[in-house]
Coordinates of C-alpha atoms and ligand atoms in Angstrom, one line a residue:
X1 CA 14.1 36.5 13.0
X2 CA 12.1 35.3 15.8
X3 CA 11.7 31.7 16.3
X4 CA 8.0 30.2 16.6
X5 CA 8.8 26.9 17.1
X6 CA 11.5 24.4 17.6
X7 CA 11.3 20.6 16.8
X8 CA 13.9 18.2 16.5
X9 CA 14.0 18.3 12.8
X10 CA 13.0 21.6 11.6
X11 CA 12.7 25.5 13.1
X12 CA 10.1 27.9 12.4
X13 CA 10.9 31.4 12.0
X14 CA 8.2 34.1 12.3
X15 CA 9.0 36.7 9.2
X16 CA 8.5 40.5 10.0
X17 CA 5.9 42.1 8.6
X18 CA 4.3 39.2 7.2
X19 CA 2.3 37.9 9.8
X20 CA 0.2 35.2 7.7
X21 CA 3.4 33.3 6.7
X22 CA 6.4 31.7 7.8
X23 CA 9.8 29.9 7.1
X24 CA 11.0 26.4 7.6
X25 CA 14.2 25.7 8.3
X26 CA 15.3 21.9 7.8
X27 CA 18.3 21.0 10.8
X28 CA 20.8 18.0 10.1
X29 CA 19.3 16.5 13.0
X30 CA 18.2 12.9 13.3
X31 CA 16.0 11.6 16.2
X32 CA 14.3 8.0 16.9
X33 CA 12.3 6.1 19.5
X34 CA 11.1 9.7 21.4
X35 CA 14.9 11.1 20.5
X36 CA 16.5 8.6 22.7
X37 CA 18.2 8.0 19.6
X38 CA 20.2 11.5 18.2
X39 CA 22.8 12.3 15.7
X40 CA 23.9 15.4 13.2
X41 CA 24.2 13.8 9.5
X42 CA 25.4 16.5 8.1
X43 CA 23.5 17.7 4.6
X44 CA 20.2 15.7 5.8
X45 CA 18.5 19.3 6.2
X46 CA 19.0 19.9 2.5
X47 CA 17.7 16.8 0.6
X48 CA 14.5 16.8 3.2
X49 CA 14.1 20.6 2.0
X50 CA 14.3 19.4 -1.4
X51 CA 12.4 16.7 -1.1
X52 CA 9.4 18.3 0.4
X53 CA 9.4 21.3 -1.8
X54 CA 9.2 18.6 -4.8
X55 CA 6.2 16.9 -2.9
X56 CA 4.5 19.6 -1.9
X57 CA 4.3 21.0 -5.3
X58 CA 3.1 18.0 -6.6
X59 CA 0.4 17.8 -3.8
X60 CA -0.5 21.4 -5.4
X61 CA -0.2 20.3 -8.9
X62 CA -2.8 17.6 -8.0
X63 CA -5.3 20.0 -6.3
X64 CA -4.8 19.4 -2.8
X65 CA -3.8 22.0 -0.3
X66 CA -0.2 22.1 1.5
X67 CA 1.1 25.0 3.2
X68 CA 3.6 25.6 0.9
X69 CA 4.6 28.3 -1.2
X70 CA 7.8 28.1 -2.6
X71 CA 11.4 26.9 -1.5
X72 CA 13.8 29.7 -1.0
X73 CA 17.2 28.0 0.2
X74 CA 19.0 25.1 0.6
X75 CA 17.5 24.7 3.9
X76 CA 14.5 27.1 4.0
X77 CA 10.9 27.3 2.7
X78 CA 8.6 29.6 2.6
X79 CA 5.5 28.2 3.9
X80 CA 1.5 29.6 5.3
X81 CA 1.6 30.0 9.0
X82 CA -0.9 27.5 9.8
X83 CA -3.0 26.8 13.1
X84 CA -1.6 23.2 13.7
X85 CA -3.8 20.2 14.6
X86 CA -2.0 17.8 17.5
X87 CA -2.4 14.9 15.1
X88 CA -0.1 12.9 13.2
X89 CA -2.2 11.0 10.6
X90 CA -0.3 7.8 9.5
X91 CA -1.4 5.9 6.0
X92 CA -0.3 2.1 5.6
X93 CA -0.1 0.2 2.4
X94 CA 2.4 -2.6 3.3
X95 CA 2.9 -3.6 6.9
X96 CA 5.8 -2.1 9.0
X97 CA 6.9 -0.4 12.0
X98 CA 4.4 0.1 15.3
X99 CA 1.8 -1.6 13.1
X100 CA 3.4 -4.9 13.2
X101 CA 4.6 -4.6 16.8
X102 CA 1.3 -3.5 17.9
X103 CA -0.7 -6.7 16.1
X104 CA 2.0 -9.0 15.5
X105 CA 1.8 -8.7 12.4
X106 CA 4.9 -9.9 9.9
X107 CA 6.8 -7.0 7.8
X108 CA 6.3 -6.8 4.1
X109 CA 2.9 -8.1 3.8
X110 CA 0.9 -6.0 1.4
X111 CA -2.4 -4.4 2.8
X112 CA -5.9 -5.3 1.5
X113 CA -6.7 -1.6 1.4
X114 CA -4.6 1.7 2.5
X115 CA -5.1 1.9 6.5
X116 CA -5.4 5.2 8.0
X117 CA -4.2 5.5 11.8
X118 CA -4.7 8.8 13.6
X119 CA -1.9 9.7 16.7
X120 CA -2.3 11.7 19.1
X121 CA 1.0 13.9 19.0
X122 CA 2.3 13.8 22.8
X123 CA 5.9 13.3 23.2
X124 CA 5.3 12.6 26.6
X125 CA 2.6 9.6 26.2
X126 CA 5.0 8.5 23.3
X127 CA 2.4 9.9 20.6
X128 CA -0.5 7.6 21.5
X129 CA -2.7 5.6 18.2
X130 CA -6.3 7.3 19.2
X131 CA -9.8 7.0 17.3
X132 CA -11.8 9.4 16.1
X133 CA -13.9 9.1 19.2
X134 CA -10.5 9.9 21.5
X135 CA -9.9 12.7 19.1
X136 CA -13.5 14.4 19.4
X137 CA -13.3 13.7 23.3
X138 CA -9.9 15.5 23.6
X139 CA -11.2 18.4 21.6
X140 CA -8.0 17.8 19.2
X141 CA -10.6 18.2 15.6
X142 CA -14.3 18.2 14.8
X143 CA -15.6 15.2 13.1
X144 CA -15.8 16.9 9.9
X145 CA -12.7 18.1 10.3
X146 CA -11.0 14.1 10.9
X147 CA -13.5 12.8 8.3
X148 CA -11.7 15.5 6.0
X149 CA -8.1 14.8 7.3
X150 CA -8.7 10.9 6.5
X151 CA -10.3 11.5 2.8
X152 CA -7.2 14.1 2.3
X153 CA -4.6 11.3 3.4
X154 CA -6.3 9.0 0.9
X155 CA -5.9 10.9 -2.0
X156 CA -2.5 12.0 -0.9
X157 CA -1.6 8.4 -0.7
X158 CA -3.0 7.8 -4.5
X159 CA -0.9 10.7 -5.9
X160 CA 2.3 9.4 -3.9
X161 CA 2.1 6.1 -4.2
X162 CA 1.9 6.4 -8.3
X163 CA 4.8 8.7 -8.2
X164 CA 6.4 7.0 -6.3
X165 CA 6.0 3.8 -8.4
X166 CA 7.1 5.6 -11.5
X167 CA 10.8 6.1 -9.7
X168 CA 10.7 2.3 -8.9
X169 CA 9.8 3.3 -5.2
X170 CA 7.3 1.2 -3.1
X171 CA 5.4 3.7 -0.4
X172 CA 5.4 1.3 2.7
X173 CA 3.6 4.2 4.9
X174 CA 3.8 7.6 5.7
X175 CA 2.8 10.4 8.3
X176 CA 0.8 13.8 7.6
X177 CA 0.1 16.8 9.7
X178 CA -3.1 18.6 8.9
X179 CA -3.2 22.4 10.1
X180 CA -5.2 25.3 8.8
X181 CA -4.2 27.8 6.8
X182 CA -5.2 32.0 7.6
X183 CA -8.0 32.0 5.1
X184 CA -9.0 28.7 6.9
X185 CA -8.7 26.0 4.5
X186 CA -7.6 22.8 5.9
X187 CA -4.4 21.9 4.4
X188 CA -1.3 19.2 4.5
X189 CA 1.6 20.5 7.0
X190 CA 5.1 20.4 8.3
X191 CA 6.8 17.9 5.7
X192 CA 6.8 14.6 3.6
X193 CA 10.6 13.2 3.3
X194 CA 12.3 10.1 3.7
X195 CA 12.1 11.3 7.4
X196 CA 8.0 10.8 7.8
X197 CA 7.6 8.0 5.0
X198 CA 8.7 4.1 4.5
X199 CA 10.1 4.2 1.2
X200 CA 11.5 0.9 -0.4
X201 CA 13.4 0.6 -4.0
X202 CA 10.7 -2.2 -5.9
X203 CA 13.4 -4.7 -7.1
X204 CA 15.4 -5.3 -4.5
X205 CA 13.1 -4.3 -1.2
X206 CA 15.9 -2.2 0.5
X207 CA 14.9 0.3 2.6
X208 CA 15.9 4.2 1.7
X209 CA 13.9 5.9 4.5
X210 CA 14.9 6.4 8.1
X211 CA 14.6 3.2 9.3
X212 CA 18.5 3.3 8.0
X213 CA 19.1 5.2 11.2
X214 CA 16.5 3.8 13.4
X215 CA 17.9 0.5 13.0
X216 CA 21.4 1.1 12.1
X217 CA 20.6 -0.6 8.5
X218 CA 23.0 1.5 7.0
X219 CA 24.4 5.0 6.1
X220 CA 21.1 7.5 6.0
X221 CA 22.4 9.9 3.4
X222 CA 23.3 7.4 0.9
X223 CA 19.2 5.7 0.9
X224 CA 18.3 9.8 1.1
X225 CA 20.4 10.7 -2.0
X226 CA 18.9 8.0 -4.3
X227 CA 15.8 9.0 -3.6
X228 CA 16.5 12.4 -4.5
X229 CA 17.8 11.4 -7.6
X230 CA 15.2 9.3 -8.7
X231 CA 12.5 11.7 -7.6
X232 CA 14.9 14.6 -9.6
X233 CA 15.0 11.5 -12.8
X234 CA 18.5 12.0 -12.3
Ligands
TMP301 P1 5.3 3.8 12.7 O1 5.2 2.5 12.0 O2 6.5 4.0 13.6 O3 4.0 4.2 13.4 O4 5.5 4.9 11.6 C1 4.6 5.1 10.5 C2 5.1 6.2 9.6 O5 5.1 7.4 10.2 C3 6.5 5.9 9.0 O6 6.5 6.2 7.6 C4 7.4 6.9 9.8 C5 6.5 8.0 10.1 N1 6.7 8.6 11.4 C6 7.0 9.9 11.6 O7 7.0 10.6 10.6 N2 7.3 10.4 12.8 C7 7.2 9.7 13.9 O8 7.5 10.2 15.0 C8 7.0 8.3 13.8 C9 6.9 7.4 15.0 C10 6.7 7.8 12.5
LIG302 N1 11.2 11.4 15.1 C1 10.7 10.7 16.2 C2 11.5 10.9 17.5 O1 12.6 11.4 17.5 C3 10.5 9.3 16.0 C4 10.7 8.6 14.7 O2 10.6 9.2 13.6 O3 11.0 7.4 14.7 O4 11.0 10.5 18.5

């Protein structure tokens, strides 16, 4: 198969004879801070395969467009080739991460209302935070198209938040891509695991995301396996 794309925690491969999709596969790879910081943790590829294909179909279940169509391995699904915006669309409910470097802002403190940030997704500017008037300057989305990118992340943030919840997980934040799909509907991309969200158990506040790694917090795969099994209700 040829490959499409290579990132540093997934690669696409084009499938013959079907031009309109694709396949993800999910790498053991873990990268921080631009991928100064690398390792392999072996079997991470797997539970973030899982783990999307769980939350993509409940993104579907709810009504709202993904590019997903079903999982097909351990490591691979089977996805709509979409035409990829260069945005990463970050939603906040509790304050974390760049947010509370960039503003000073203390960790932990819940947010009046869910905040939507929109970065511009440049590995060599370090993935800049950009408005919507940056975004329509650059040419990276139409207005209607980041006015529907923000109302999307909203309600995606409603339906994870309350599943979340349920499983006795707090959603501290978490990052979307947008692309569209052939017959040109504008859908939710790429993945949602405990690599792109802030996920923190209710009771005792630890974290089960990849701030494990980032901040050498603890082993990765241990936060990533309870989260599987309380998103499986194992
Ligand atoms: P941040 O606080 O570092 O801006 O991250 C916000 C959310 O986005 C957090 O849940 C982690 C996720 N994220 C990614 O998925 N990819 C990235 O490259 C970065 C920096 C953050
Ligand atoms: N994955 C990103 C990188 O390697 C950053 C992160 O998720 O912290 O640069």
């Amino acid at each position: 198969m040829r490959v499409l794309y290579e990132g540093k925690a997934k690669v696409l491969y084009e499938i013959e004879g079907e031009p309109d999709k694709c396949l993800v596969h999910f790498k053991d790879t873990a990268t921080a801070f631009d991928a100064t910081k690398k390792a392999q943790i072996e079997g991470k590829g797997v539970i973030n395969n899982t783990l999307s294909s769980l939350l993509f179909r409940l993104l579907e279940e709810k009504g709202i467009r993904t590019h997903f169509i079903r999982q097909v391995s351990d490591r691979e699904m089977l996805v709509w080739r979409a035409k990829r915006y260069e945005l990463e669309v970050v939603v906040r409910n509790i304050t974390a991460g760049s947010l509370c470097k960039r503003l000073g802002l203390k960790e932990g403190q819940k947010l009046k209302r869910p905040l939507v940030e929109l970065f511009y997704k440049r590995d060599d500017l370090h993935d800049p935070l950009v408005c919507k008037e940056h975004v329509l300057l650059l040419g990276l989305a139409s207005r209607g198209e980041v006015n529907s990118m923000v109302a999307i992340a909203k309600r995606v943030n409603r339906v994870l938040k309350s599943f979340f919840k349920d499983r006795g997980l707090l959603l501290v934040d978490f990052k979307l891509e947008f692309g569209l799909l052939p017959d040109g509907t504008l859908a939710v991309i790429d993945e949602i695991s405990p690599d792109t969200c802030r996920l923190w158990d209710i009771k005792t506040g630890e974290k089960l995301d990849k701030d494990r790694f980032r901040f050498d917090l603890g082993d990765l795969m241990e936060g990533y396996r309870e989260v599987l099994r309380r998103l499986q209700g194992g």
